[in-house]
C-alpha atoms as one frame of an Amber mdcrd trajectory, in Angstrom:
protein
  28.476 -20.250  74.989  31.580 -18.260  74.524  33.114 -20.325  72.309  29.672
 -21.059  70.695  29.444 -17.666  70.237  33.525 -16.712  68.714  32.957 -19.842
  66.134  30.235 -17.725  65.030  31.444 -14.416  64.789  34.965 -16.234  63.178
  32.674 -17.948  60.149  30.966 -14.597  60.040  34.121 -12.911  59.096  34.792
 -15.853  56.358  31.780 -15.545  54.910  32.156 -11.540  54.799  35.502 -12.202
  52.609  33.782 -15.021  50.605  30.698 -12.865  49.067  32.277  -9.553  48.426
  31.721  -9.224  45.115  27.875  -9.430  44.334  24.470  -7.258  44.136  22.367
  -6.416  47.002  18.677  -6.207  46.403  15.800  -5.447  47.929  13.240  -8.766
  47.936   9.665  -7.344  47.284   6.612  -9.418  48.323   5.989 -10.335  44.598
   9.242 -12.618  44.751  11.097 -10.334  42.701  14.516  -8.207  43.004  15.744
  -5.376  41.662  19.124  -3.703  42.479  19.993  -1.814  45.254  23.886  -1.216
  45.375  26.058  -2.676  43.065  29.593  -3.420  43.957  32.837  -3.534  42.104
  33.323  -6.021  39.471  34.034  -9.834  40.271  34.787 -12.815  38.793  32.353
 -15.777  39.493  34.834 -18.522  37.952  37.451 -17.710  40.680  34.503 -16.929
  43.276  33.116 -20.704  42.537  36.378 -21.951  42.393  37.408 -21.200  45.986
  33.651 -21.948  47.253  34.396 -25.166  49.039  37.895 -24.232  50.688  36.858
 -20.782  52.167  33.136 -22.420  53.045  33.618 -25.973  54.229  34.788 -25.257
  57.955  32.222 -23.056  58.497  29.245 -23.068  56.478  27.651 -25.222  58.678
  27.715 -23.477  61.797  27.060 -20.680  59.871  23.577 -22.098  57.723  22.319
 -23.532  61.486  22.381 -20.374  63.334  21.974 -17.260  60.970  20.923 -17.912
  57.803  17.466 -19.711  56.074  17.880 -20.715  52.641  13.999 -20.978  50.692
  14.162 -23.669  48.661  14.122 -23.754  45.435  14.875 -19.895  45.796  17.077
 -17.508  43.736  19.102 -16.370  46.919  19.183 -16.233  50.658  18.162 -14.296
  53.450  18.958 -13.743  56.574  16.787 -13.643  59.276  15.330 -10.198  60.324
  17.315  -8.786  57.083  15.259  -7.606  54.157  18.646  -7.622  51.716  19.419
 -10.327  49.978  22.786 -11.145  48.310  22.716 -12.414  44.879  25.496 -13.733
  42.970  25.415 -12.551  39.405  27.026 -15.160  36.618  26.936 -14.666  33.035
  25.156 -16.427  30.500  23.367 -16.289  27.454  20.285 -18.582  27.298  19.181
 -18.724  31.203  18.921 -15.657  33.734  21.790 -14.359  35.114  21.465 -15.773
  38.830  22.720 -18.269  40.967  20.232 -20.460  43.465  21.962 -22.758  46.352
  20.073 -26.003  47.416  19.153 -25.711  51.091  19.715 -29.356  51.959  22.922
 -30.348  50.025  26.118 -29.306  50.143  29.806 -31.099  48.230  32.551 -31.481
  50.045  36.267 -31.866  49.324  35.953 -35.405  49.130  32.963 -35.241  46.472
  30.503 -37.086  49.112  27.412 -35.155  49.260  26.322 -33.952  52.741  22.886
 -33.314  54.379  22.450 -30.371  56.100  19.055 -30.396  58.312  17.416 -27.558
  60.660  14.331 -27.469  62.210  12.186 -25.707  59.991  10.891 -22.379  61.492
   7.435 -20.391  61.335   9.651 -18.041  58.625  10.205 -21.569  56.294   6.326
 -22.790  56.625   5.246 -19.367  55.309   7.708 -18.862  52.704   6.647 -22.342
  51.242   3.437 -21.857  51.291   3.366 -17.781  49.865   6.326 -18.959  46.747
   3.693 -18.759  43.767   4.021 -21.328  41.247   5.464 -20.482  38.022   2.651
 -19.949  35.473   2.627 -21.594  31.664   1.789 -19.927  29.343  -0.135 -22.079
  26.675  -1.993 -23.757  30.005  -2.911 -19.599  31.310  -4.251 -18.938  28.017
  -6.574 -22.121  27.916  -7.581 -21.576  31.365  -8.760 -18.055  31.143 -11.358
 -16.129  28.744 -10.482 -12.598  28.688  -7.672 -10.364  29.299  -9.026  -9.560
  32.543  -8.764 -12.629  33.850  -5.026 -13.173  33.093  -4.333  -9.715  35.124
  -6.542 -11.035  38.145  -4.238 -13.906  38.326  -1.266 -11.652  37.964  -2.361
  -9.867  41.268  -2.884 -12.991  43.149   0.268 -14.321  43.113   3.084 -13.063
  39.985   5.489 -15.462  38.647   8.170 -15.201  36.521   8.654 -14.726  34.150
   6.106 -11.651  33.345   6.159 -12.050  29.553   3.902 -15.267  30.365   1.093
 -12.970  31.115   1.251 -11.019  27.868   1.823 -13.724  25.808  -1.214 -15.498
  27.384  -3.245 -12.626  27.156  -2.391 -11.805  22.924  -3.049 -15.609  22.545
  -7.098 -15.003  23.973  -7.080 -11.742  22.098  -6.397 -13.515  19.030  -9.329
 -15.816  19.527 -11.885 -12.937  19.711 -14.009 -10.753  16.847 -12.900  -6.940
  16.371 -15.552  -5.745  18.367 -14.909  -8.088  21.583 -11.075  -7.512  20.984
 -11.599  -3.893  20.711 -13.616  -4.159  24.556 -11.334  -6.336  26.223  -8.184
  -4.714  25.561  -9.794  -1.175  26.899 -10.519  -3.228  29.808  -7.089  -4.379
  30.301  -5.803  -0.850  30.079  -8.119   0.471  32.328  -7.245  -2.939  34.710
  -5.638  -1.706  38.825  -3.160  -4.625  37.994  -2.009  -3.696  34.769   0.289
  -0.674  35.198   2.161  -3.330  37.998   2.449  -5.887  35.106   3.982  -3.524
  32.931   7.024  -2.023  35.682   7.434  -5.887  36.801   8.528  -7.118  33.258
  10.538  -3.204  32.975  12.599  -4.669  36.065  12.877  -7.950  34.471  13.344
  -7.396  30.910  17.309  -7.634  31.817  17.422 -11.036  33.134  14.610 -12.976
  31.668  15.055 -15.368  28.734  15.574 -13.312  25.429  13.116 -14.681  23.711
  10.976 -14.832  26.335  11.524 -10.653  26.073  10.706 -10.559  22.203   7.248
 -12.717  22.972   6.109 -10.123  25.210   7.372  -7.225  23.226   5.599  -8.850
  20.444   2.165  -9.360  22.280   2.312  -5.831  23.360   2.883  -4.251  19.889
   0.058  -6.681  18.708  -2.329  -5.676  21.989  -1.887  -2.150  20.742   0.333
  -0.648  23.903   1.158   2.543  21.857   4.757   2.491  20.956   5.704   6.223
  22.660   5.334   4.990  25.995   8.059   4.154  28.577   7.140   0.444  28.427
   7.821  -0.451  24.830  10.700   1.989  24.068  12.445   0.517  27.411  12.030
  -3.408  26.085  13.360  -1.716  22.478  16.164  -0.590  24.335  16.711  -3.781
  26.294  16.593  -6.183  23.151  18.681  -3.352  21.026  21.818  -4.419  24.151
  21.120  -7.965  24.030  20.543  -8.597  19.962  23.704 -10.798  20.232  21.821
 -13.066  21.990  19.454 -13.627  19.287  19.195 -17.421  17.424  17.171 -18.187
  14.948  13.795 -18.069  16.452  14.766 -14.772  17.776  15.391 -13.680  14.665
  11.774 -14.683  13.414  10.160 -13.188  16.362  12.347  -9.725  16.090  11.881
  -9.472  12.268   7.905  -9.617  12.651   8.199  -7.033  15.710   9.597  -4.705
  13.862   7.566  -4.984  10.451   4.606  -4.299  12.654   5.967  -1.437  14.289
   6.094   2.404  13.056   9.309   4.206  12.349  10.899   5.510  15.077  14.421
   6.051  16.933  14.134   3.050  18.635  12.813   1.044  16.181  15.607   2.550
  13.581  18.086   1.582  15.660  17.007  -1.841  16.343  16.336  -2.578  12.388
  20.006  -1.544  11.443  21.377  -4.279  14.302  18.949  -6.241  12.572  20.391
  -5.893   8.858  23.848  -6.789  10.317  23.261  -9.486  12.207  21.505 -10.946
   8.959  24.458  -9.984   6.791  25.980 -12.238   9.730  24.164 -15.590   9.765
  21.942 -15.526   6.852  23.815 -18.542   5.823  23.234 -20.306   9.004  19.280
 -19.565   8.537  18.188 -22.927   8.622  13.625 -22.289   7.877  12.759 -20.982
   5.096   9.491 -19.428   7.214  12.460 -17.660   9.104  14.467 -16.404   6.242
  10.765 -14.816   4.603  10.325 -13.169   7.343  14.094 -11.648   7.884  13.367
 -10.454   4.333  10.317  -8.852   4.712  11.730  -7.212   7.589  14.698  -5.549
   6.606  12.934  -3.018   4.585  13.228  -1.113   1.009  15.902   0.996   2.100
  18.234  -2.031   2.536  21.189  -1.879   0.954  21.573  -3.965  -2.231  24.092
  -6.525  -1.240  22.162  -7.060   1.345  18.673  -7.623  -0.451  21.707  -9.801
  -2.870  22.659 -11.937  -0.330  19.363 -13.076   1.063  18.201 -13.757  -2.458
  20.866 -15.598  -3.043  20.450 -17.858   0.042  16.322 -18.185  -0.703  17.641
 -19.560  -4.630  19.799 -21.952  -2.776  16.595 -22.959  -0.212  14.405 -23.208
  -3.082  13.990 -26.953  -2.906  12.931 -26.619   0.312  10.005 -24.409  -1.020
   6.669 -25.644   0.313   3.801 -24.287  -1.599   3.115 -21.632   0.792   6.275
 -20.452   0.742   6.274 -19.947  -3.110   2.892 -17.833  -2.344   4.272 -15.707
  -0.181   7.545 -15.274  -1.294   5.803 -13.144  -3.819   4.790 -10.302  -1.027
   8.286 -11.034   0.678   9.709  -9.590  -2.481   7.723  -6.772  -2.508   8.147
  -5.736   0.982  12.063  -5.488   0.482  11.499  -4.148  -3.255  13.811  -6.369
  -4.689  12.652  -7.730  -8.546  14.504 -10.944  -8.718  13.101 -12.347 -11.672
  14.195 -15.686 -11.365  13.114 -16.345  -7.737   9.641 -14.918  -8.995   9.233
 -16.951 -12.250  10.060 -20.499 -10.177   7.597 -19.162  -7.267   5.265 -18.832
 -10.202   5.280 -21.997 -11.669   4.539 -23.719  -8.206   1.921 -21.374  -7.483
   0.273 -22.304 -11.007   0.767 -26.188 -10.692  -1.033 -25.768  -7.162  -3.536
 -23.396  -7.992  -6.688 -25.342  -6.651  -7.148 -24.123  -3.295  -5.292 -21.234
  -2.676  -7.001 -18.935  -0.343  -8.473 -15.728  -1.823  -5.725 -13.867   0.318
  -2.840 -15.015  -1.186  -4.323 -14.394  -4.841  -4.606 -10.717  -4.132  -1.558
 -10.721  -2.465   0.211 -12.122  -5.222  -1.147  -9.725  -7.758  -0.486  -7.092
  -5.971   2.895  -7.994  -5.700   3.280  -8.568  -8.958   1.824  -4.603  -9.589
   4.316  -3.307  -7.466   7.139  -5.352  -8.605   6.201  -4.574 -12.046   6.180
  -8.285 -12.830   4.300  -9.773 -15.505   3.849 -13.408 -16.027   0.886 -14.490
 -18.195   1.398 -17.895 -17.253   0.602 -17.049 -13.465  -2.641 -14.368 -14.314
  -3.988 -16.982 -16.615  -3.897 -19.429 -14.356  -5.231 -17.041 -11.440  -8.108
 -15.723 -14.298  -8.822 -20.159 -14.722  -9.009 -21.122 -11.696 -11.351 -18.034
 -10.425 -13.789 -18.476 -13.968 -13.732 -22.473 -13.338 -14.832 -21.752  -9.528
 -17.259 -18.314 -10.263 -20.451 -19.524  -8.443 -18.189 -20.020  -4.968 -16.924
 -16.457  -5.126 -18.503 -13.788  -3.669 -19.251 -10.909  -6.838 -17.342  -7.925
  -4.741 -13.956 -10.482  -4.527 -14.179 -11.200  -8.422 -14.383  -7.101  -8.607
 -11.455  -7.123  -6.343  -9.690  -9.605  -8.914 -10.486  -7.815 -11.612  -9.765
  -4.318 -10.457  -5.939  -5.993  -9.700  -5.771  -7.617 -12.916  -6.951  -4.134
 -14.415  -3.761  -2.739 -12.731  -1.354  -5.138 -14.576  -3.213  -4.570 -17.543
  -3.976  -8.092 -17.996  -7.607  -9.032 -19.533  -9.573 -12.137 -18.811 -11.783
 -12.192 -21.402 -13.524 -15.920 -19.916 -13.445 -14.335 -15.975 -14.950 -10.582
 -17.428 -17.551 -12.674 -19.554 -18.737 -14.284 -16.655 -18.721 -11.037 -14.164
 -20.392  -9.146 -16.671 -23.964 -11.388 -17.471 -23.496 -12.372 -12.749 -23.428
  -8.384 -12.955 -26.300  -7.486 -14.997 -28.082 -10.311 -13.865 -28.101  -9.484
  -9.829 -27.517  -6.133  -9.820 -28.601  -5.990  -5.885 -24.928  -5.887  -4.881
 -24.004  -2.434  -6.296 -23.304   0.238  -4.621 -21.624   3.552  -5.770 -18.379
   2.470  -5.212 -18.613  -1.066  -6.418 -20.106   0.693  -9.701 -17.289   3.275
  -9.859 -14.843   0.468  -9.749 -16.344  -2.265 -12.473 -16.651   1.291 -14.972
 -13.612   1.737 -14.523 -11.846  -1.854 -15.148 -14.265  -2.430 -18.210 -13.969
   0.785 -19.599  -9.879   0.358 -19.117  -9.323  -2.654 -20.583 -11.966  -1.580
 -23.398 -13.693  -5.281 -22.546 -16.970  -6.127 -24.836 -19.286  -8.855 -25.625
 -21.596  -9.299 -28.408 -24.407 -10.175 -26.210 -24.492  -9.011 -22.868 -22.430
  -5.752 -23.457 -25.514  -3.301 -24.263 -27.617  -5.046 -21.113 -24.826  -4.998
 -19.050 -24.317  -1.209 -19.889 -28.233  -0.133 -19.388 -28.111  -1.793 -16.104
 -24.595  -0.121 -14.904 -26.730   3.112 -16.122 -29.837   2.283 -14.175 -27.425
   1.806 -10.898 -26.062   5.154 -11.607 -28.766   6.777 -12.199 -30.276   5.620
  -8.704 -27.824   7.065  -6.694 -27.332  10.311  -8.619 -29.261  12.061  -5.008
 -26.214  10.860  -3.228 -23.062  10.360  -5.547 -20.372  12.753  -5.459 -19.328
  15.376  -8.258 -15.790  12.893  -8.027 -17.502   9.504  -8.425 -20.107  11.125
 -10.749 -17.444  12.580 -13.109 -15.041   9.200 -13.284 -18.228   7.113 -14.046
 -19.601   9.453 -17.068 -16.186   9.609 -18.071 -16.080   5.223 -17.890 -19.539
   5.223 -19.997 -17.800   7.365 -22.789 -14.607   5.369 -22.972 -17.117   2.046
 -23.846 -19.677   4.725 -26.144 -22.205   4.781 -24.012 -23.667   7.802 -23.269
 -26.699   7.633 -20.142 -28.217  11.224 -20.277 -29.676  11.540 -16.605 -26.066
  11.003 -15.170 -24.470  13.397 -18.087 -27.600  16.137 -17.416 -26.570  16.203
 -13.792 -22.802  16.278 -14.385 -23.316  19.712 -16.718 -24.704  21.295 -14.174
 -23.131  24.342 -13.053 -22.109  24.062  -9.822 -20.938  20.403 -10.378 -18.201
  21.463 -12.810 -17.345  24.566 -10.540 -16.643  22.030  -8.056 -14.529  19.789
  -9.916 -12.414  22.693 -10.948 -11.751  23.748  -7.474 -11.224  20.880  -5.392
 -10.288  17.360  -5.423  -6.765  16.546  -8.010  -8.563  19.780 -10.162  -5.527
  18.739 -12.959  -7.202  14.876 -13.469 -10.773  16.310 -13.301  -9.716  19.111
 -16.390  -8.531  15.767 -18.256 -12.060  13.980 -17.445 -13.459  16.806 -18.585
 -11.813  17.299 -21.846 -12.695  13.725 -22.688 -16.481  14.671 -22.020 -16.594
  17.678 -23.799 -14.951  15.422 -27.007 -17.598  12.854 -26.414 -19.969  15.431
 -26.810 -18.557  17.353 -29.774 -18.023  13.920 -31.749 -20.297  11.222 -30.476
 -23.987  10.919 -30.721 -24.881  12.063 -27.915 -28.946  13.455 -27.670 -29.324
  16.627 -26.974 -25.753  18.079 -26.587 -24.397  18.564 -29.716 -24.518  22.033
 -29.192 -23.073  21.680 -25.416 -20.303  23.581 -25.302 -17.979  23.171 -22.175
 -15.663  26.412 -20.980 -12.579  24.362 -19.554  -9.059  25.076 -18.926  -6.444
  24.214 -21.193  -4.473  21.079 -20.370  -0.758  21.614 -19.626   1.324  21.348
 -23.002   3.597  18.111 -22.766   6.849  18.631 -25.121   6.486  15.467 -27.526
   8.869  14.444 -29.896   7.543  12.096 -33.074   9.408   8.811 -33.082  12.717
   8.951 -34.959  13.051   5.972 -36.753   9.510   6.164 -38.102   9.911   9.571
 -39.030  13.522   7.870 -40.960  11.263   5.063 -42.584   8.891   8.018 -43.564
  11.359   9.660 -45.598  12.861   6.713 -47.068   9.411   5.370 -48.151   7.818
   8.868 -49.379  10.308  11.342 -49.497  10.400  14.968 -47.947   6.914  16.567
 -48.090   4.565  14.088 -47.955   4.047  13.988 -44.555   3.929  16.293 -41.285
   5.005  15.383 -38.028   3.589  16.119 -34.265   0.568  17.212 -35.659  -2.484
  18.755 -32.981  -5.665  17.963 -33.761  -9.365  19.773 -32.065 -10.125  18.735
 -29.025  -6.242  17.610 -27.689  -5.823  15.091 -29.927  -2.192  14.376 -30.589
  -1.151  12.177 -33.995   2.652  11.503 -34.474   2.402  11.864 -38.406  -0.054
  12.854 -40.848  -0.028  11.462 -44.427  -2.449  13.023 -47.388  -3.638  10.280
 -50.104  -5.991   9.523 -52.383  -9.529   7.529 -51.219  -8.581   4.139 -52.397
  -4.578   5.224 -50.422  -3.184   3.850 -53.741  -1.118   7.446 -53.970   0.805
  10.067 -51.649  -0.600  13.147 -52.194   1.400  16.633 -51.874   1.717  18.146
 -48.429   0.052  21.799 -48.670  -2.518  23.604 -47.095  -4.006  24.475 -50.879
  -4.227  20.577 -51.749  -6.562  20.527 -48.623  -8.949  23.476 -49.129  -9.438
  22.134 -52.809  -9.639  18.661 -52.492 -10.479  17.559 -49.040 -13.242  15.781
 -50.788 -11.136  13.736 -52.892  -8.118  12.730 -49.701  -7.827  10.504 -47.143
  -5.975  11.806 -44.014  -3.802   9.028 -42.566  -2.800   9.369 -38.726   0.356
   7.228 -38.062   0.247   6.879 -34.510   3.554   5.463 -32.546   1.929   3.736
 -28.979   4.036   1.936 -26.427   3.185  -1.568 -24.834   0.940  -0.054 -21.792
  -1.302   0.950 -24.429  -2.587  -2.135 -24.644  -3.605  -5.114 -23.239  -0.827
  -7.042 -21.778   0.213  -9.767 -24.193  -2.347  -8.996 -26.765  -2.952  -6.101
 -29.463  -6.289  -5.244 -27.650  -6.415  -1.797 -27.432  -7.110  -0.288 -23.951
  -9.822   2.289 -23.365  -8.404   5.785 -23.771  -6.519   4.416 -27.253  -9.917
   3.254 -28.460 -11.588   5.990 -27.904  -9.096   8.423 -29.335  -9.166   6.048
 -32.549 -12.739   5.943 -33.066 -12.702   9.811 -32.412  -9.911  10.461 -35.171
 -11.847   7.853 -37.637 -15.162  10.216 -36.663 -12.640  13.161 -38.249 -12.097
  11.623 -41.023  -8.304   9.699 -40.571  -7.388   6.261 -41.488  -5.767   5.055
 -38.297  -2.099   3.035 -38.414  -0.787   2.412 -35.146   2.959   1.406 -35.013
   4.463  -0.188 -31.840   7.661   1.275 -30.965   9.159  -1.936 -29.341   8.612
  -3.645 -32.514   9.971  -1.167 -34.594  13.091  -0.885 -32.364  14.012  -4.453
 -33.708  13.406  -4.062 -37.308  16.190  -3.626 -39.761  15.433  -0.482 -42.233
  14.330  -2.449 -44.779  12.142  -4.275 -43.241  10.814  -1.030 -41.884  10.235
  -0.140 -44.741   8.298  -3.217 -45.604   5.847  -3.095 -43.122   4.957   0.544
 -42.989   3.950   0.344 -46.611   1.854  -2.262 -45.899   0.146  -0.171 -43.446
   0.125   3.012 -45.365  -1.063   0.962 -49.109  -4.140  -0.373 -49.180  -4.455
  -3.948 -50.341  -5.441  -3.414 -53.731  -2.966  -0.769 -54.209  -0.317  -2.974
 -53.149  -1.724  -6.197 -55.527  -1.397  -4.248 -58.917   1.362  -2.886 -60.674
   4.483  -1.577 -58.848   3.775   1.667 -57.349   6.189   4.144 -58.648   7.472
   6.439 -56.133   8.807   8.700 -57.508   6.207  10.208 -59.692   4.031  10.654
 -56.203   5.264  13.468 -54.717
């Protein structure tokens, strides 16, 4: 016994030199660690290294008679010793911990040796209490709420923890607002769940990385508000580990943090992000990845940056799937970057593949295209086609939606309107204020008419209107009178109601009171110059609308002179009711002759002029890609013909590219009428 007894205390003292170097942790019931003391710094290569000299004399002596290995395990313990020593190693893509196998053991000689003990009470109970590790597609399938994933969790956890939160976003996803919105107050109100979340806190260290972004991921989708210790701990975590990230990482991290609020944390993490992009983008292998990298990196990118990843999608682009020319559109958008070539091959797939596309993607890529400030007829026609050829599968309020986007770009589908407006009139049972509100406000933009349905179309818009006058607010009520008198129409219950009083007191006191003054000024024209029943007398007591410094356009006002001569015309000239022309020419009433420019010549023969308003408009003014003009332009032009003006409206892009002479040209063929111009060459000269 006494020499049983000095072999052991001998291999005792070897095995005290041999693990030195290591962490000692408390095991918890679970079958989890978590530091206790931690010791100087080591060096596993050299520890492993030496393993089977300092060991092989002993360690079997030693393994008989005090220690029980679990197996399987991630350590060893020692009978009637809750500490555990466990040797830490590095690595990158498995946990940082070293597990021995209980039965087998090398020698020098390479022969592998058996080592057998009789297995204890201790062994039988650790065997059967080891839980099993859990999977996570196999949890989620197995279980039908949240609530059931955290009643496993307390029978017996595994690791790693992200399993349960992956598991339990997975059944969320599966289940309607309302059921979602019940089940995850359940889960937060769970016994088990505040456990779950400080078991993956002490884990997020060693598990799998991208086991760590799942479960960050399912708890920013499962709504765990972002301030708590939970989330800003794993932000933490995967801000010290971000080296570690490949390129399903990447994917994983980029959609974490697009889903996620600004924040320290968060601010942090995205700036790692942008430089370990500007690191590997040109390793990115998916295009899915790279989309989502770019959506992620945010506005405030810096432009090589945004550069660089465009670059490496235009090098990926025959790799595009269809899908990924959809929604590279709202990939562009979320960075803000206008790359004009990625965007016009994106659109060309999207056109030649237009059958089919979801109704998602179509308002996604319009309003990308809004916010982008990207234009491409070829892409809204197609999107206008393919809608008109399909109308009777489309709901009415997601053609509105359409058309309301389209309205934005200031594009006009006649064929799509056409049909929306005789569906409209025809089933009027789907309107509601602010459906109403919104089709005024498209038709009346993009000043859209037809020869047959317009005036039924209008009396039934009016009817709607005047239906839900009892509950309409002075807002609504004011943008849809102010809709009808863009398109001429002029309903008088809604009109009566808006006069009242206390209506325009409101609108001049709340709400944007500056865009309200400008609805009302275009009322009180309407009023003044339409034919409106009963209210040409109306007079409205408004503020004046702030004074905008304009300046008439300078090569016009050039052409002007060369073509007339000084005197014959004004410039910037303010007309009743805030109307503002650019010039004003005086001539005869068949305009075959300039007339002098004097205030007697019009108190003596107003009867025998015509007033010409020259009127310089830029592109938004109309349609896009046509000379349709929109509805504020049409109105003020059929307002200044009421006056008494002929009406010449002169793009400024186009005059931007004309020579002087053929300036010239074309403004006297706007300013001469056509029988002027057919007889006998006009002599200047002798006109003014």
């Amino acid at each position: 016994m006494n020499n049983r007894a000095g072999s052991f205390l001998w291999n005792l003292r070897q095995f005290s030199t041999l693990v030195p170097t290591g962490r000692t942790v408390r095991l918890y019931p679970s079958g989890f660690c978590r530091p206790k003391i931690v010791y100087s710094n080591w060096n596993p290569r050299k520890l492993l290294s030496n393993f089977d000299n300092r060991m092989q004399s002993s360690i079997r002596y030693l393994f008989q008679d005090a220690l029980i290995f679990k197996s399987g395990g991630d350590g060893f313990q020692t009978k009637g010793i809750s500490t555990a020593t466990v040797l830490t190693v590095d690595r990158l893509l498995c946990p940082r911990r070293l597990s021995f196998n209980s039965k087998h053991f090398v020698s020098d000689n390479g022969l592998k040796k058996n080592f057998h003990h009789e297995p204890s009470n201790e062994d039988v109970l650790t065997k059967r209490t080891k839980p099993t590790p859990i999977n996570c597609r196999k949890l989620s399938q197995e279980c039908n709420s949240l609530s059931e994933v955290l009643d496993i969790f307390s029978k017996a956890p595994t690791f790693p923890s992200s399993n349960y939160f992956s598991a339990m976003w997975t059944i969320a996803k599966r289940m309607s607002d309302d059921q979602k919105r019940f089940e995850k107050q359940l889960m937060f109100n769970h016994p088990m769940f505040s456990q779950l979340c400080e078991q993956i806190m002490r884990e997020a260290k060693i598990m799998h990385y991208d086991n760590l972004l799942f479960s960050l991921h399912a708890m920013v989708k499962l709504g765990i508000p972002q301030n708590t210790l939970l989330v800003q701990t794993l932000l933490r975590v995967v801000q010290e580990r971000i080296n570690e990230c490949d390129e399903k990482c990447l994917s994983v991290l980029s959609s974490i943090l697009e889903a996620m609020e600004p924040c320290k944390n968060v601010d942090v993490l995205r700036a790692g992000l942008r430089m370990l992009v500007d690191q590997q983008v040109w390793k990115i292998e998916r295009v899915f990845t790279l989309q989502t990298v770019m959506k992620c990196i945010g506005k405030d990118a810096p432009i090589g940056l945004k550069r660089k990843l465009e670059m490496k999608a235009l090098k990926e682009l025959d790799q595009f799937s269809v899908l990924n020319s959809q929604r590279m559109f709202a990939v562009l958008a979320a960075m803000n970057h206008r790359s004009i070539i990625l965007l016009n091959e994106c659109s060309k797939i999207v056109t030649s593949n237009i059958h089919g596309c979801p109704f998602r993607l179509l308002i996604s890529i319009l309003q990308s295209c809004r916010d982008l400030q990207y234009f491409n007829i070829d892409l809204f026609k197609g999107i206008a086609d393919y809608v008109a050829t399909t109308f009777d599968i489309w709901k009415l309020k997601k053609v509105l939606f359409l058309l309301i986007l389209f309205e934005n770009v200031g594009f006009r589908p006649v064929s799509l309107m056409d049909l929306f407006m005789k569906k409209a009139a025809d089933e009027p049972g789907f309107l509601n204020v602010k459906s109403l509100v919104s089709i005024l406000h498209v038709y009346s933009s993009l000043s859209h008419f037809h020869k047959c349905w317009t005036h039924e179309f209008l009396e039934v818009m009016a009817s709607a209107l005047t239906g839900s006058l009892h509950h309409i607010s002075s807002e609504n009520l004011l943008n849809a009178v102010c809709s009808f008198c863009l398109m001429n129409h002029f309903p008088l219950a809604p009109i009566n109601q808006l006069l009242q009083k206390d209506i325009i007191h409101d609108l001049l006191t709340s709400g944007d009171v500056e865009r309200n003054v400008h609805k009302l000024h275009v009322l009180a024209a309407c009023l003044k110059l339409d034919d409106v029943p009963g209210h040409k007398d109306t007079h409205l007591v408004l503020p004046q609308l702030p004074s905008m410094p304009l300046q008439p356009h300078a090569k016009v006002a050039e052409v002007l002179s060369s073509l007339l001569g000084e005197g014959c015309f004004s410039k910037s000239v303010w007309l009743p009711h805030n109307y503002y022309i650019d010039f004003e020419i005086r001539m005869d009433a068949n305009r075959s002759q300039v007339l002098p420019f004097s205030d007697v010549d019009v108190v003596t023969s107003a009867t025998n002029i015509q007033r010409v308003a020259v009127l310089c408009v830029p592109r938004s003014t109309y349609c896009l890609d046509s000379t349709h003009p929109r509805g504020f332009l049409a109105m003020k032009m059929r307002h200044l013909k009421v006056m008494g003006f002929h009406v010449i409206l002169v793009n400024n892009w186009e005059m931007k590219k004309l020579e002087m002479k053929d300036a010239v040209t074309f403004l006297k063929s706007k300013i001469y009428s056509q029988e002027a111009l057919s007889t006998a060459d006009i002599n200047l000269q002798s006109t003014c």
